[in-house]
Amino acid sequence: MSAESSNDPVVIVGAGLAGLTAARELVAAGRSVHVVDKGRGVGGRLATRRIGDARLDHGAQFFTVRGNDFRATIDAAIDQGIVAVWCRGFDSHDGYPRYYCPDGMTALAKWLANGVRSSGGTISLGERLASISTTSDSWQLLFDSGESLKTTDLIVTSPVPQTLDLIDAGSVELDADVRATLEAITYKPTVAVLVTLDSAPSIPSPGGIQQSEADTFTFIADNQQKGISSAPAVTFHANGSISAQRWDDDPHVVLTDLLAEAQPWLGAATVVEAQLKKWKFAGPHQPHADRYIVAARAPGTLVLAGDAFGGPKVEGAFNSGLAAARTLLV
Ligand SMILES: Cc1cc2nc3c(=O)[nH]c(=O)nc-3n(C[C@H](O)[C@H](O)[C@H](O)COP(=O)(O)OP(=O)(O)OC[C@H]3O[C@@H](n4cnc5c(N)ncnc54)[C@H](O)[C@@H]3O)c2cc1C
């Protein structure tokens, strides 16, 4: 990983939608950026996995578009074939498009990342940040690899509890009100079951079933009908309370139990392979009202962003990243 560069890049922790959106906005304004992420690929909770010939989205399944900024980005992505309309409602048509990525949801993040790189930004993957600390004139980032980075302007988009762990590991003292605000942000977990099948499941068109927290599964996606998988494959998202209750249980037992619950949607199909994916920080219970927080102004500006700020979900993460970048540009 490169060390501090001569033109003092903004360092962005997280190559999910918030971090990549911030990076894109900053490079477009002529700032130098360096994005770091612990993942092997970009996307964070925009996550797509291959199992055999099947392809499954296992984080975000679809998104809606409300604001003009997100609309402009998604229109550009549609023009390039990165995003398309899945449907206009799952059990009934309400007219509002639900968008997806024909190559899986990570495609949106990859597209943004390519734009950042082609504008001169750099993205380091497989780099887990261990702590954020201070020197007399900069933020210091220490990675598990032993490498370190210094920067004046820092945007952190990891889920807030993870960000607090990084700040505490570096013994940074936050203002009491900032800390109290951050400690109040909590997340619900999601346990996802991913199955590949020998034939089509029993899921009606358009291949997505949205249910309430009272149901075992809040979302069920037929990835083949959705158009991202050439082989039959279904994603099941367990509701928040089941996910929390079963979090520490033996994963094999959880998988077996949830597969039994999933049977009505599998119909006559036989499971070829089943996997469990656990999202500890799937989404905030209650996002903070503002789109970002300036957590500190010395030794440089520390901005916290992500879907915990200003509105949850995909568009909320986009809006947060955009607003975080713009606060560094004024
Ligand atoms: C199961 C599930 C279903 C969902 N369904 C939908 C949906 O249908 N529609 C919708 O709109 N939204 C949905 N969401 C929410 C949506 O995915 C998120 O709101 C959005 O993707 C969050 O983006 P982000 O950039 O804020 O965070 P993330 O995507 O989580 O990005 C944060 C990044 O920080 C990185 N990171 C964390 N810690 C470190 C560290 N120490 N060092 C380096 N890197 C680090 C992570 O690897 C990650 O890439 C869903 C989420 C989940 C989990």
mmCIF file with all atom_site columns, C-alpha atoms in Angstrom, residues 14 24 49-50 60 77-78 93 110 117 121 126-127 164 168 189 201-202 204 212 222 226 229 237 244 278:
data_model
loop_
_atom_site.group_PDB
_atom_site.id
_atom_site.type_symbol
_atom_site.label_atom_id
_atom_site.label_alt_id
_atom_site.label_comp_id
_atom_site.label_asym_id
_atom_site.label_entity_id
_atom_site.label_seq_id
_atom_site.pdbx_PDB_ins_code
_atom_site.Cartn_x
_atom_site.Cartn_y
_atom_site.Cartn_z
_atom_site.occupancy
_atom_site.B_iso_or_equiv
_atom_site.pdbx_formal_charge
_atom_site.auth_seq_id
_atom_site.auth_comp_id
_atom_site.auth_asym_id
_atom_site.auth_atom_id
_atom_site.pdbx_PDB_model_num
ATOM 1  C CA . GLY A 1 14  ? -14.791 1.407   2.984   1.00 0.00 ? 14  GLY A CA 1
ATOM 2  C CA . ARG A 1 24  ? -16.139 9.607   -7.085  1.00 0.00 ? 24  ARG A CA 1
ATOM 3  C CA . ARG A 1 49  ? -21.600 -14.690 -4.675  1.00 0.00 ? 49  ARG A CA 1
ATOM 4  C CA . ARG A 1 50  ? -21.065 -17.510 -7.167  1.00 0.00 ? 50  ARG A CA 1
ATOM 5  C CA . ALA A 1 60  ? -29.030 -5.790  -0.902  1.00 0.00 ? 60  ALA A CA 1
ATOM 6  C CA . ALA A 1 77  ? -25.563 3.248   -14.904 1.00 0.00 ? 77  ALA A CA 1
ATOM 7  C CA . ILE A 1 78  ? -28.701 2.222   -16.811 1.00 0.00 ? 78  ILE A CA 1
ATOM 8  C CA . HIS A 1 93  ? -47.633 -3.105  -9.134  1.00 0.00 ? 93  HIS A CA 1
ATOM 9  C CA . LYS A 1 110 ? -17.401 -2.176  -9.544  1.00 0.00 ? 110 LYS A CA 1
ATOM 10 C CA . ARG A 1 117 ? -9.599  4.543   -10.722 1.00 0.00 ? 117 ARG A CA 1
ATOM 11 C CA . GLY A 1 121 ? -8.075  7.565   -7.455  1.00 0.00 ? 121 GLY A CA 1
ATOM 12 C CA . GLY A 1 126 ? -7.711  -6.817  1.440   1.00 0.00 ? 126 GLY A CA 1
ATOM 13 C CA . GLU A 1 127 ? -6.490  -4.146  3.862   1.00 0.00 ? 127 GLU A CA 1
ATOM 14 C CA . LEU A 1 164 ? -16.005 3.172   17.230  1.00 0.00 ? 164 LEU A CA 1
ATOM 15 C CA . ASP A 1 168 ? -11.051 3.275   20.589  1.00 0.00 ? 168 ASP A CA 1
ATOM 16 C CA . PRO A 1 189 ? -28.420 -8.517  11.904  1.00 0.00 ? 189 PRO A CA 1
ATOM 17 C CA . PRO A 1 201 ? -38.226 -23.129 -7.299  1.00 0.00 ? 201 PRO A CA 1
ATOM 18 C CA . SER A 1 202 ? -41.873 -22.365 -6.581  1.00 0.00 ? 202 SER A CA 1
ATOM 19 C CA . PRO A 1 204 ? -44.101 -16.480 -8.598  1.00 0.00 ? 204 PRO A CA 1
ATOM 20 C CA . SER A 1 212 ? -42.884 -8.387  7.031   1.00 0.00 ? 212 SER A CA 1
ATOM 21 C CA . ASP A 1 222 ? -35.253 -16.204 -7.137  1.00 0.00 ? 222 ASP A CA 1
ATOM 22 C CA . LYS A 1 226 ? -34.433 -11.898 -11.386 1.00 0.00 ? 226 LYS A CA 1
ATOM 23 C CA . SER A 1 229 ? -28.189 -16.381 -12.517 1.00 0.00 ? 229 SER A CA 1
ATOM 24 C CA . HIS A 1 237 ? -33.229 -13.367 4.360   1.00 0.00 ? 237 HIS A CA 1
ATOM 25 C CA . ALA A 1 244 ? -30.496 -12.159 16.405  1.00 0.00 ? 244 ALA A CA 1
ATOM 26 C CA . LYS A 1 278 ? -24.361 -13.808 8.410   1.00 0.00 ? 278 LYS A CA 1
#
